[in-house]
GROMACS .gro file of C-alpha atoms in nm:
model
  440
    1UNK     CA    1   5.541  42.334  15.976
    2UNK     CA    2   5.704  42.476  15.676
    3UNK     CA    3   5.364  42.615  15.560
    4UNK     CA    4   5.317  42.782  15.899
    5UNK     CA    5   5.638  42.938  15.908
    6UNK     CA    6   5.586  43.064  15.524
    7UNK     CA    7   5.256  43.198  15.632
    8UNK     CA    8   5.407  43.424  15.932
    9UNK     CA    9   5.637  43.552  15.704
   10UNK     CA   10   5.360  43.698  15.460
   11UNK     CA   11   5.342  43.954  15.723
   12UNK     CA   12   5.687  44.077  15.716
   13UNK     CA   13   5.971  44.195  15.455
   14UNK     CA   14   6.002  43.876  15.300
   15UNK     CA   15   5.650  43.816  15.177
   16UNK     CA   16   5.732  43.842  14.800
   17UNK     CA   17   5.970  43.537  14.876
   18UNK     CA   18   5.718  43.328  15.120
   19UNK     CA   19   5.452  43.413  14.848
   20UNK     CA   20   5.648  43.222  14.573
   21UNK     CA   21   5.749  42.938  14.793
   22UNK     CA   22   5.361  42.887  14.879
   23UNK     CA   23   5.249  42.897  14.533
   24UNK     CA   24   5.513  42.650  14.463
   25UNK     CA   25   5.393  42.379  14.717
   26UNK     CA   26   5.022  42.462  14.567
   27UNK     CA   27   4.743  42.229  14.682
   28UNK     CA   28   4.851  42.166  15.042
   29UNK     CA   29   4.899  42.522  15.135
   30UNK     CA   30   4.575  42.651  15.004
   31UNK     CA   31   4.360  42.511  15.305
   32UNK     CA   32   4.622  42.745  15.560
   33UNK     CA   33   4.629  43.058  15.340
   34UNK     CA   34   4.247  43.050  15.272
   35UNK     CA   35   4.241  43.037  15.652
   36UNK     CA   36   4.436  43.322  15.694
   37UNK     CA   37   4.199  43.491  15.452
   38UNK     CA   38   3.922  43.470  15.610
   39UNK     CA   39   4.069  43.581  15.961
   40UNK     CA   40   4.003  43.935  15.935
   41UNK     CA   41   4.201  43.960  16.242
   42UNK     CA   42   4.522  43.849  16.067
   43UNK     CA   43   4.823  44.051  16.113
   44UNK     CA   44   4.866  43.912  15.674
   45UNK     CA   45   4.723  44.216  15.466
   46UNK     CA   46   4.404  44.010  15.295
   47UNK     CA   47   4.567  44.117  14.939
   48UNK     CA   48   4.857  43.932  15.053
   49UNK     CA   49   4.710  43.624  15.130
   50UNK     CA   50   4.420  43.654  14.834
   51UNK     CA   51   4.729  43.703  14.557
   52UNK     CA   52   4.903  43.368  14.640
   53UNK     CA   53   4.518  43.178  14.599
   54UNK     CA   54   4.483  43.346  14.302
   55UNK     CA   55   4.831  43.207  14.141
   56UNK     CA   56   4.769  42.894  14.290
   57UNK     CA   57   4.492  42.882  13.992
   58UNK     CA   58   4.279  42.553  13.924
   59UNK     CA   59   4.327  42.398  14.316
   60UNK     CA   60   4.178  42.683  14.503
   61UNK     CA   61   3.857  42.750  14.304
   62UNK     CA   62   3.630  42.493  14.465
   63UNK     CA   63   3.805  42.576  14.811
   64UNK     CA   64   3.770  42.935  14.755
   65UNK     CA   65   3.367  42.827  14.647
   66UNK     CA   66   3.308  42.685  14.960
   67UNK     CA   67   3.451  43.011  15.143
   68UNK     CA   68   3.252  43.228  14.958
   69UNK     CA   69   2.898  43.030  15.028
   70UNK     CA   70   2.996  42.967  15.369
   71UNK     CA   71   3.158  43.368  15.447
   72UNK     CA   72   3.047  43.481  15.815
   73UNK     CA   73   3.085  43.830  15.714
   74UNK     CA   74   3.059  44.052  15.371
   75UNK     CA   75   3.404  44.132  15.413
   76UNK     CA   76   3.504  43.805  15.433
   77UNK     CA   77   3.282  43.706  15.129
   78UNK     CA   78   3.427  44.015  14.948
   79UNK     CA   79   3.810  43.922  15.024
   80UNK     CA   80   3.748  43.562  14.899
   81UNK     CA   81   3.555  43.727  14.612
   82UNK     CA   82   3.829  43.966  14.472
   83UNK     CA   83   4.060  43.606  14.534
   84UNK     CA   84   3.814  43.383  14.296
   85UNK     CA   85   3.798  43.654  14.012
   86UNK     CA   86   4.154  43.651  13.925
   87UNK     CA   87   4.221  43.295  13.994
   88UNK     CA   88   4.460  43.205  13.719
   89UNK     CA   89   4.279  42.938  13.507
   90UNK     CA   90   4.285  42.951  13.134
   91UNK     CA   91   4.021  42.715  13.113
   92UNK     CA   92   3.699  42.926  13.112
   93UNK     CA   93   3.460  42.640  13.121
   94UNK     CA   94   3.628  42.589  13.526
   95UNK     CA   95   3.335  42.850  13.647
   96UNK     CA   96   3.045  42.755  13.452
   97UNK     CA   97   2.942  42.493  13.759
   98UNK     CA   98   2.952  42.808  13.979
   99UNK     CA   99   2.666  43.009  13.781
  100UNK     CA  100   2.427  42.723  13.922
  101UNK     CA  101   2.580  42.704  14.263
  102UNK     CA  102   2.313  42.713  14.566
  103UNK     CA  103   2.499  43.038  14.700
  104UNK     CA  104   2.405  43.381  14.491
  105UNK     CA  105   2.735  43.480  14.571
  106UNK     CA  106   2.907  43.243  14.429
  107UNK     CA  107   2.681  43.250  14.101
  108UNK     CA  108   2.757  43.626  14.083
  109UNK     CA  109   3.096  43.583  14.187
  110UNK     CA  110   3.097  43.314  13.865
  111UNK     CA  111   2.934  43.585  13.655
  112UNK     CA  112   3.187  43.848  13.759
  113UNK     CA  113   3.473  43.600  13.580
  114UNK     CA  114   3.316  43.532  13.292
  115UNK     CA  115   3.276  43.943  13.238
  116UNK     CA  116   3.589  43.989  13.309
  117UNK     CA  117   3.747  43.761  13.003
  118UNK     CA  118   3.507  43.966  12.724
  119UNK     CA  119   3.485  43.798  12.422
  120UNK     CA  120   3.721  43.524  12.497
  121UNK     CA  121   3.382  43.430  12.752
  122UNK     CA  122   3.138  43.370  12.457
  123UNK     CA  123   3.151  43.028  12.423
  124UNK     CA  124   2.965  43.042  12.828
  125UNK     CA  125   2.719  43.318  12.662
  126UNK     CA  126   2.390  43.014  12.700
  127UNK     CA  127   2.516  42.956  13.046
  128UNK     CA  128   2.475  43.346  13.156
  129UNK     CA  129   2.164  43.365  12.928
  130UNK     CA  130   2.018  43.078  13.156
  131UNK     CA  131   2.031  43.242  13.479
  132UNK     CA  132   1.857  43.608  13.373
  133UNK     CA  133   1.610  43.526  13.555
  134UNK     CA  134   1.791  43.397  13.915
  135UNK     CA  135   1.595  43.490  14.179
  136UNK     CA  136   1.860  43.701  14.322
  137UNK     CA  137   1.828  44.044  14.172
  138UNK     CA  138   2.271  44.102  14.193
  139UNK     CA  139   2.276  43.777  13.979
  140UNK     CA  140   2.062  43.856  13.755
  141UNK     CA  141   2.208  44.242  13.703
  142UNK     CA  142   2.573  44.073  13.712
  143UNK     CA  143   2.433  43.800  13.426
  144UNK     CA  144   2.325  44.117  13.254
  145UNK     CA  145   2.697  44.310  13.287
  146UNK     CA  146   2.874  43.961  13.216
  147UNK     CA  147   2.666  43.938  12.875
  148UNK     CA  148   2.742  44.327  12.795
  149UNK     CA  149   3.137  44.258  12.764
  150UNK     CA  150   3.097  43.929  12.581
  151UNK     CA  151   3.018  44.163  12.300
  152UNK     CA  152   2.751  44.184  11.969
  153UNK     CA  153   2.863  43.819  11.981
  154UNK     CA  154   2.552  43.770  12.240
  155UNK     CA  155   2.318  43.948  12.058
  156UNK     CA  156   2.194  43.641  11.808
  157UNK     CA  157   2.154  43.411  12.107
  158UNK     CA  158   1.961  43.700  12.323
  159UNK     CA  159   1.722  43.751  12.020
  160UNK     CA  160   1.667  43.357  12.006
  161UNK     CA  161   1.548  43.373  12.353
  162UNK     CA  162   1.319  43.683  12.258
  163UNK     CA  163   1.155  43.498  11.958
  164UNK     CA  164   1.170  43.140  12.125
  165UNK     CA  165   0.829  42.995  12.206
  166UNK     CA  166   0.972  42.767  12.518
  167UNK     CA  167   1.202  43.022  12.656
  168UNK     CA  168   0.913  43.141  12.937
  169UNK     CA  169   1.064  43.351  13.198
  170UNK     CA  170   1.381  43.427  13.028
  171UNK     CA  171   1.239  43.633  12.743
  172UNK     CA  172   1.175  43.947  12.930
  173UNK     CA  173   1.508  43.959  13.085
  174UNK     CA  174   1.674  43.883  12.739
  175UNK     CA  175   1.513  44.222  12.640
  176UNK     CA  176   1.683  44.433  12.902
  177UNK     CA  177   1.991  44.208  12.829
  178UNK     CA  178   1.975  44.291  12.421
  179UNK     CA  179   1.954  44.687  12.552
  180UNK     CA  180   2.244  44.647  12.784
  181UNK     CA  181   2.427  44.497  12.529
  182UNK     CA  182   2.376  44.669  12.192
  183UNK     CA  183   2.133  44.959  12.238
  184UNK     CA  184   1.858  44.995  12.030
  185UNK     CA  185   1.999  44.850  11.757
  186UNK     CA  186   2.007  44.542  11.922
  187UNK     CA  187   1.627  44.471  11.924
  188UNK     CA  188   1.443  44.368  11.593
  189UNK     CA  189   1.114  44.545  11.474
  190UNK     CA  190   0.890  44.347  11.681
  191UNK     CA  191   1.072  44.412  11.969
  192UNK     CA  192   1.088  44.819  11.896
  193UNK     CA  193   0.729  44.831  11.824
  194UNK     CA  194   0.637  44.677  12.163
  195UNK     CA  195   0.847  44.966  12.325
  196UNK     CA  196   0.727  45.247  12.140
  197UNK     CA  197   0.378  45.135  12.209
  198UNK     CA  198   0.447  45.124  12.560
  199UNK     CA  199   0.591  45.458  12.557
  200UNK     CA  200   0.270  45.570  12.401
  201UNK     CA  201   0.074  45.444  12.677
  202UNK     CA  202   0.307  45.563  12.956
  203UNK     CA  203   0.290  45.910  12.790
  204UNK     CA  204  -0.067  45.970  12.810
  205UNK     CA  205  -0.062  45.931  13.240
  206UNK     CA  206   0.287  46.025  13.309
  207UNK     CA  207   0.327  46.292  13.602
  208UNK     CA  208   0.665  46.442  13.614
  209UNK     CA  209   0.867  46.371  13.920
  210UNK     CA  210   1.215  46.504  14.072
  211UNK     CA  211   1.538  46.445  13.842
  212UNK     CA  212   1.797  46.296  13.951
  213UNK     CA  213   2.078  46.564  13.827
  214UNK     CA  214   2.451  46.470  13.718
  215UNK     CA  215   2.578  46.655  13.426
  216UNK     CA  216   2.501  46.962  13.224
  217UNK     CA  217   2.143  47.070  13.051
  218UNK     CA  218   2.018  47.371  12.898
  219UNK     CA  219   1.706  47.552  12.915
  220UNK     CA  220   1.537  47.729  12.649
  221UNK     CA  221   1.167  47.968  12.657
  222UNK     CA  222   1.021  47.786  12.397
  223UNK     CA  223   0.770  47.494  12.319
  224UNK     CA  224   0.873  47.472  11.947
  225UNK     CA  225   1.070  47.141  12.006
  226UNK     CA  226   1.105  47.143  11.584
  227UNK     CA  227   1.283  47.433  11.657
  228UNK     CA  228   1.541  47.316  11.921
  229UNK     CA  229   1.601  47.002  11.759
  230UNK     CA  230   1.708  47.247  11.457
  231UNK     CA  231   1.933  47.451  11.698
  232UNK     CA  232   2.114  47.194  11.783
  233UNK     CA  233   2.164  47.007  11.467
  234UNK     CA  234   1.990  46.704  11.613
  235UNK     CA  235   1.806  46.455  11.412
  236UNK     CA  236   1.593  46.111  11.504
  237UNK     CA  237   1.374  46.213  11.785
  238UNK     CA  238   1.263  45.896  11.930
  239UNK     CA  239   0.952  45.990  12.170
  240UNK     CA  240   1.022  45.900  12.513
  241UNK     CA  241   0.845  45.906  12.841
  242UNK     CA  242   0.982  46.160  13.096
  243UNK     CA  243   1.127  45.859  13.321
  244UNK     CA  244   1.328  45.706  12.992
  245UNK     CA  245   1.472  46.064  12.888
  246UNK     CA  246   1.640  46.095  13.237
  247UNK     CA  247   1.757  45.719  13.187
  248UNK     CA  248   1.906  45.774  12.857
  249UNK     CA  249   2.045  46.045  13.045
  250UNK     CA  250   2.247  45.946  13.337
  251UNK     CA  251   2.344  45.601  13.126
  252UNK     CA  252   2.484  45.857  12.907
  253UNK     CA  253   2.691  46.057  13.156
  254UNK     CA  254   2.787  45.766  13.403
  255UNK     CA  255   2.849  45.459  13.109
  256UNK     CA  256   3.198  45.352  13.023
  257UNK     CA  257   3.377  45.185  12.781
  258UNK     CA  258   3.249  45.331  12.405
  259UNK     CA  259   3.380  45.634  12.265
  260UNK     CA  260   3.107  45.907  12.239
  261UNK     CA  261   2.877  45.712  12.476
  262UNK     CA  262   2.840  46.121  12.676
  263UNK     CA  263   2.784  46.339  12.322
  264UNK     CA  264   2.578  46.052  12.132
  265UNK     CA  265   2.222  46.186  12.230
  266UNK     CA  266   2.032  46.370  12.398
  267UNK     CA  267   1.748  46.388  12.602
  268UNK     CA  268   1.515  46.721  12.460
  269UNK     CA  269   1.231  46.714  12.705
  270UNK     CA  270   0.850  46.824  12.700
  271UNK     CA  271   0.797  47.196  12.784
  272UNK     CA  272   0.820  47.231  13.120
  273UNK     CA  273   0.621  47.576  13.279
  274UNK     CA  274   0.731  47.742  12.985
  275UNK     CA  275   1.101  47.637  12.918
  276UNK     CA  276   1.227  47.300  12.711
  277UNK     CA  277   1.528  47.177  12.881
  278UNK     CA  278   1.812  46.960  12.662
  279UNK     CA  279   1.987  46.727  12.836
  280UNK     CA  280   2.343  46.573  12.777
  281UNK     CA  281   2.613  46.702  12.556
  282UNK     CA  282   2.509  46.796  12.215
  283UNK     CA  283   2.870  46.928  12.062
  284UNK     CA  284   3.148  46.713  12.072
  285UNK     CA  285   3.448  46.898  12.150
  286UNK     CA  286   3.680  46.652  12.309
  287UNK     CA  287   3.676  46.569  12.653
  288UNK     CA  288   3.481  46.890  12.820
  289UNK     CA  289   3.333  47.122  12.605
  290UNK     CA  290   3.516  47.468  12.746
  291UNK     CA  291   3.400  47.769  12.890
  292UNK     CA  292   3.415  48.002  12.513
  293UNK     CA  293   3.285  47.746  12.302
  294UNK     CA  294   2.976  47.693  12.569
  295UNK     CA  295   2.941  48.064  12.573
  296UNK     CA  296   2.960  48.089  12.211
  297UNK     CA  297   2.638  47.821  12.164
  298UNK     CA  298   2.448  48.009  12.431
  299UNK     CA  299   2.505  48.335  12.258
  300UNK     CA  300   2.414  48.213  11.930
  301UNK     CA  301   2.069  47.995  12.065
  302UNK     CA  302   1.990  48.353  12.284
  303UNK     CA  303   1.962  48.517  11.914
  304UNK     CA  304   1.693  48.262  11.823
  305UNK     CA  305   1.545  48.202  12.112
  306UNK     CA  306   1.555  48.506  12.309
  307UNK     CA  307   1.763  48.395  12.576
  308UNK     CA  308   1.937  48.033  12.663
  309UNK     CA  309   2.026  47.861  12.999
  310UNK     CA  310   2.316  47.656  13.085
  311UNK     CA  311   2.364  47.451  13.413
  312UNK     CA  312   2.581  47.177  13.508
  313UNK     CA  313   2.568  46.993  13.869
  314UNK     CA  314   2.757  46.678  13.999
  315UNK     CA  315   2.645  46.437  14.206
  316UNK     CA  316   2.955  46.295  14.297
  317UNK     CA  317   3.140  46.638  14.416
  318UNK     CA  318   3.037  46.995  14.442
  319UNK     CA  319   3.086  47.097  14.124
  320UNK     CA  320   2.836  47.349  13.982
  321UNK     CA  321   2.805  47.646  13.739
  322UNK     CA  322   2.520  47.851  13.513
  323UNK     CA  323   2.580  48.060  13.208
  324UNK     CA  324   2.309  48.283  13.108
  325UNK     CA  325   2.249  48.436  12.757
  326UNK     CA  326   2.019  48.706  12.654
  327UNK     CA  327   2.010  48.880  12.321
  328UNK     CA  328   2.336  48.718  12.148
  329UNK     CA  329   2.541  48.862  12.476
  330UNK     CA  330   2.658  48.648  12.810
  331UNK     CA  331   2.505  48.789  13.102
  332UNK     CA  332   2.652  48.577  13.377
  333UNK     CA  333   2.880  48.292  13.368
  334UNK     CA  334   2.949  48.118  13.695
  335UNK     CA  335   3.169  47.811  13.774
  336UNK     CA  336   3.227  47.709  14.136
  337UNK     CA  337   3.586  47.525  14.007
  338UNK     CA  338   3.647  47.876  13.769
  339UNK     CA  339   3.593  48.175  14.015
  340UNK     CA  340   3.860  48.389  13.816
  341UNK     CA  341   3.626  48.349  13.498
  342UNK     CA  342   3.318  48.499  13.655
  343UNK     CA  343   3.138  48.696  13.387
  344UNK     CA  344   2.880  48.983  13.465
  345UNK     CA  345   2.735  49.163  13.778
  346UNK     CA  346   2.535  48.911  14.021
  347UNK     CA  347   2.255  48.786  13.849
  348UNK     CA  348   1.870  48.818  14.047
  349UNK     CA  349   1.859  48.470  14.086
  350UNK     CA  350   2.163  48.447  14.284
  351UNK     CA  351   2.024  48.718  14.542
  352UNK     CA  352   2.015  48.601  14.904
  353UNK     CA  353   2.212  48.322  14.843
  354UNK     CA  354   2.649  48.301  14.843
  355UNK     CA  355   2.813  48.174  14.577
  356UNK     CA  356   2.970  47.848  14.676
  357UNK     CA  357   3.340  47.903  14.617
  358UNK     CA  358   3.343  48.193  14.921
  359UNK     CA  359   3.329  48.061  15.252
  360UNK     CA  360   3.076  48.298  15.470
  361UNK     CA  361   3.174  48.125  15.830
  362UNK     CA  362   3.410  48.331  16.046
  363UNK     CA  363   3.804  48.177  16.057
  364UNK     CA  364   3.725  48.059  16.416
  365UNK     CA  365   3.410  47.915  16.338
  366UNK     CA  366   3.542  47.492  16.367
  367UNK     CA  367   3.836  47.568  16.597
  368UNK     CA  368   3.825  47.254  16.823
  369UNK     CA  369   3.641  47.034  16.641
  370UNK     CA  370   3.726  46.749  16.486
  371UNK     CA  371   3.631  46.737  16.126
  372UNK     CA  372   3.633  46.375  16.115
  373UNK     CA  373   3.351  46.399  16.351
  374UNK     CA  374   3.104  46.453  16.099
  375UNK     CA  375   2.770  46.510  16.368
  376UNK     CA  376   2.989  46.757  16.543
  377UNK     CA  377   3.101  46.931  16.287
  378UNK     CA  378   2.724  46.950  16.149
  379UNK     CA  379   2.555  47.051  16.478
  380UNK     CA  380   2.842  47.371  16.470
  381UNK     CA  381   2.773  47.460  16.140
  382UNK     CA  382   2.373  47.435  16.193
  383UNK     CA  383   2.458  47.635  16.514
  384UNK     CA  384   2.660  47.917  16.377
  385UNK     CA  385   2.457  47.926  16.029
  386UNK     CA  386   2.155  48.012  16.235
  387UNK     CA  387   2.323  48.245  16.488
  388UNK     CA  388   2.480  48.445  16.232
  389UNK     CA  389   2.224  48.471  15.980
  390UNK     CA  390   2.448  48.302  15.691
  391UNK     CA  391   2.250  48.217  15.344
  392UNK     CA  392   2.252  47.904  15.198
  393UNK     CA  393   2.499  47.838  14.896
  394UNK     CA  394   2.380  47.915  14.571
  395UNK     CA  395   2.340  47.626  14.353
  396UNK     CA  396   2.250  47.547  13.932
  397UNK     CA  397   1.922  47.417  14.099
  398UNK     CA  398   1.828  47.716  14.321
  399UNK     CA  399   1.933  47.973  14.042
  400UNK     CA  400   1.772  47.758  13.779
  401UNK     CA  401   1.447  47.748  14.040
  402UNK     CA  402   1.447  48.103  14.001
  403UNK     CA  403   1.552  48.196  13.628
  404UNK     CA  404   1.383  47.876  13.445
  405UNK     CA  405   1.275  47.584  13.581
  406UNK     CA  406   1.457  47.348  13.839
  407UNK     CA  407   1.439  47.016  13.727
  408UNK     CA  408   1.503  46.850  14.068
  409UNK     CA  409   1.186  46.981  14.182
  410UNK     CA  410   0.944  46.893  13.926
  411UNK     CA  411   0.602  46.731  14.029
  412UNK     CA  412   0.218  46.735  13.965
  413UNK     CA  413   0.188  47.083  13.976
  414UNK     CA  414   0.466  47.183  13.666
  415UNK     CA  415   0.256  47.236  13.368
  416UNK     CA  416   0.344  46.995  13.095
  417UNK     CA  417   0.260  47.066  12.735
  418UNK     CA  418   0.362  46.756  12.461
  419UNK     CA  419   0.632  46.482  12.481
  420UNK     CA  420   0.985  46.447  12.560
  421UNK     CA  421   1.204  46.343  12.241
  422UNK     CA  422   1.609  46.101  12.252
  423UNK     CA  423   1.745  46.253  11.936
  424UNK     CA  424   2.083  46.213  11.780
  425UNK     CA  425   2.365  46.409  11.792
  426UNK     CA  426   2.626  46.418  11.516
  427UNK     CA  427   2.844  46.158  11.726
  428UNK     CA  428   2.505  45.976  11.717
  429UNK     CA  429   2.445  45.918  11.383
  430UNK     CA  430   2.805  45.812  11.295
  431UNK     CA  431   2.775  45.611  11.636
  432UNK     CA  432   2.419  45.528  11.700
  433UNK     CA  433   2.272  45.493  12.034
  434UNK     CA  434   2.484  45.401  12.319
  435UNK     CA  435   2.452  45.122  12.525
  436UNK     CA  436   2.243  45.021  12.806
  437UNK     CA  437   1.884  44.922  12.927
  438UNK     CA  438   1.664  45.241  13.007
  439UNK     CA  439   1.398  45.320  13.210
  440UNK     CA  440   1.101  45.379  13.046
   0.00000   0.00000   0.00000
């Protein structure tokens, strides 16, 4: 009864209080507050009920186990989840049972706990190492994170597995594992020499294909790739097929954790109808490299080159800009975030379009509807963008399709001439290369 009555209480102003008295009975109340869990009805916010399993420690796990295997619902599975991770156990060696659990949940869930502890996890590295090749492809990708945060601590016991002649299944996986975890550095010569040679042989029938575009890239008229390399004081091109360089790329960009992981390298690709594009952050400059010092590189690369192309695109918001050199001078410099910054007369390539920081629909044009309603709202702006004639917004893709090359669009019929190059940066060679299995 007392549990019961501590339970209703989680719900009201004096949860903080029922919440210690539960943890202090332990054991016997975990069976009710699991229940309560799981109830996604329950007038107890789930965080509520998840914190006092999680501070029970050692007593819930194998309850919490069994919820996870047995969850009706990915909610439910995610609530008891989020509960198991931060279960207050010192003793590590507590979740190693779960990593060969029936349920792939609860062996990624196991994963997840081990990541979570870093280094202090090591000791558990040959248990992670073990399942790399789970049937379960979240498993296998979690093994892989887990592995990443134990540190270079893993890397010995990955390269075992690589030169092991027993190890069967798991030595491909321990590859992608030793990239994940250290980079390039982390595989020995044998290892690098089977990569560049299948680089080599993925070169010779690539066909280029769409990019996928987050982040900033320039574009140069020019197929001397000594030259751009020289340009921009990078050094250690590492051939790469079309597929890696955009993988190097967006690891680059969307990684976390190591310092210079964004302005380590850079992807310097083939020349593309004409133009070789660099992509990533070649100058380190902090943070964001800033509107002057951009337009100071373009200006200077525009002496050598002729003229130089910047554009920068997000794929998680609508930020987008160009900057356009020609001669040593800035002829436009557009940023959708920077409108008071604009520099030079409307370029050609932005004809027809409107630049995405004005809004071209009347005041009127959404009164009464609801903008939560996200298919009305579309079938009135479909509506009125046809009625009135209103252009599409100008983006780095569309004005790059017209000034260079667009590199979301690319395909069979771009003409190609040589090979995409990863090449160091000056962060890179104090740094080396970041992090993280690649595409190739």
């Amino acid at each position: 009864m007392e549990i019961e009555a501590l339970i209703q209480q989680l719900a009201g102003p004096d949860q903080k209080a029922a919440s210690d008295a539960l943890v202090e009975i332990g054991a016997p109340a975990i069976g009710p507050v699991l229940d309560v869990l799981c109830d996604e009805e329950s007038p107890v916010d789930w965080s509520t009920s998840a914190t006092v399993l999680r501070r029970v420690g050692r007593p819930a796990l194998d309850p919490l186990v069994a919820a996870m295997a047995a969850a009706p619902t990915a909610e439910v599975a995610r609530r008891c989840g989020w509960a198991h991770c931060g279960l207050k156990i010192d003793d590590l060696s507590a979740f190693v049972p779960g990593l060969r659990h029936p349920s792939p949940k609860v062996r990624a869930g196991s994963a997840y706990f081990l990541q979570l502890k870093g280094a202090a996890a090591l000791p558990h590295a040959p248990d992670l190492i073990a399942i790399l090749d789970d049937p379960d492809p979240d498993v296998r990708q979690r093994a892989i994170w887990a592995l990443k945060e134990l540190g270079p601590g893993a890397v010995p016991l990955l390269r075992d597995v690589r030169r092991s002649s027993t190890a069967g299944r798991l030595r491909r996986p321990a590859l992608e594992a030793l990239a994940e975890v250290a980079g390039p550095a982390g595989l020995d010569d044998r290892d690098l020499a089977a990569v560049r040679r299948l680089i080599r042989i993925k070169q010779a029938t690539e066909t280029p294909e769409p990019m996928h575009l987050c982040g900033v890239w320039f574009a140069l008229p020019t197929g001397d790739q000594r030259a751009v390399l020289d340009a921009f004081g990078l050094s250690d091109p590492e051939p790469v097929t079309m597929w890696l360089g955009e993988s190097a790329w967006n690891n680059d960009k969307h990684g976390w954790g190591a310092d210079h992981m964004s302005c380590s390298r850079v992807y310097v690709s083939p020349r593309l109808d004409g133009w070789t594009l660099v992509f990533g952050t070649p100058f380190h400059t902090g943070d964001e490299l800033d509107a002057e010092e951009l337009m100071d590189h373009c200006r200077t690369l525009s002496t050598r080159f002729g003229a130089a192309h910047w554009y920068g695109a997000s794929c998680g918001d609508a930020w987008t800009a160009w900057c356009v050199a020609e001669q040593g001078e800035i002829v436009r410099f557009y940023d959708i975030f920077e409108e008071d910054d604009q520099i030079g007369p409307p370029h050609p390539a932005e004809e027809g379009y409107v630049l995405p920081h004005l809004d071209a629909f009347p005041d009127d044009a959404f009164d009464g509807i609801d903008i939560g309603d996200s298919e009305a709202f579309h079938a009135r702006y479909t509506q009125l963008k046809a009625e009135l004639d209103i252009p599409d917004d100008c983006h780095a893709t569309t004005f790059a399709a017209r000034a260079s090359v667009d590199p979301s669009t690319l395909g069979p019929e771009t003409d190609v001439q040589g090979h995409g190059v990863l090449a160091l940066t000056a962060c890179g060679r104090e740094q080396g290369h970041p992090q993280g299995a690649l595409t190739i």
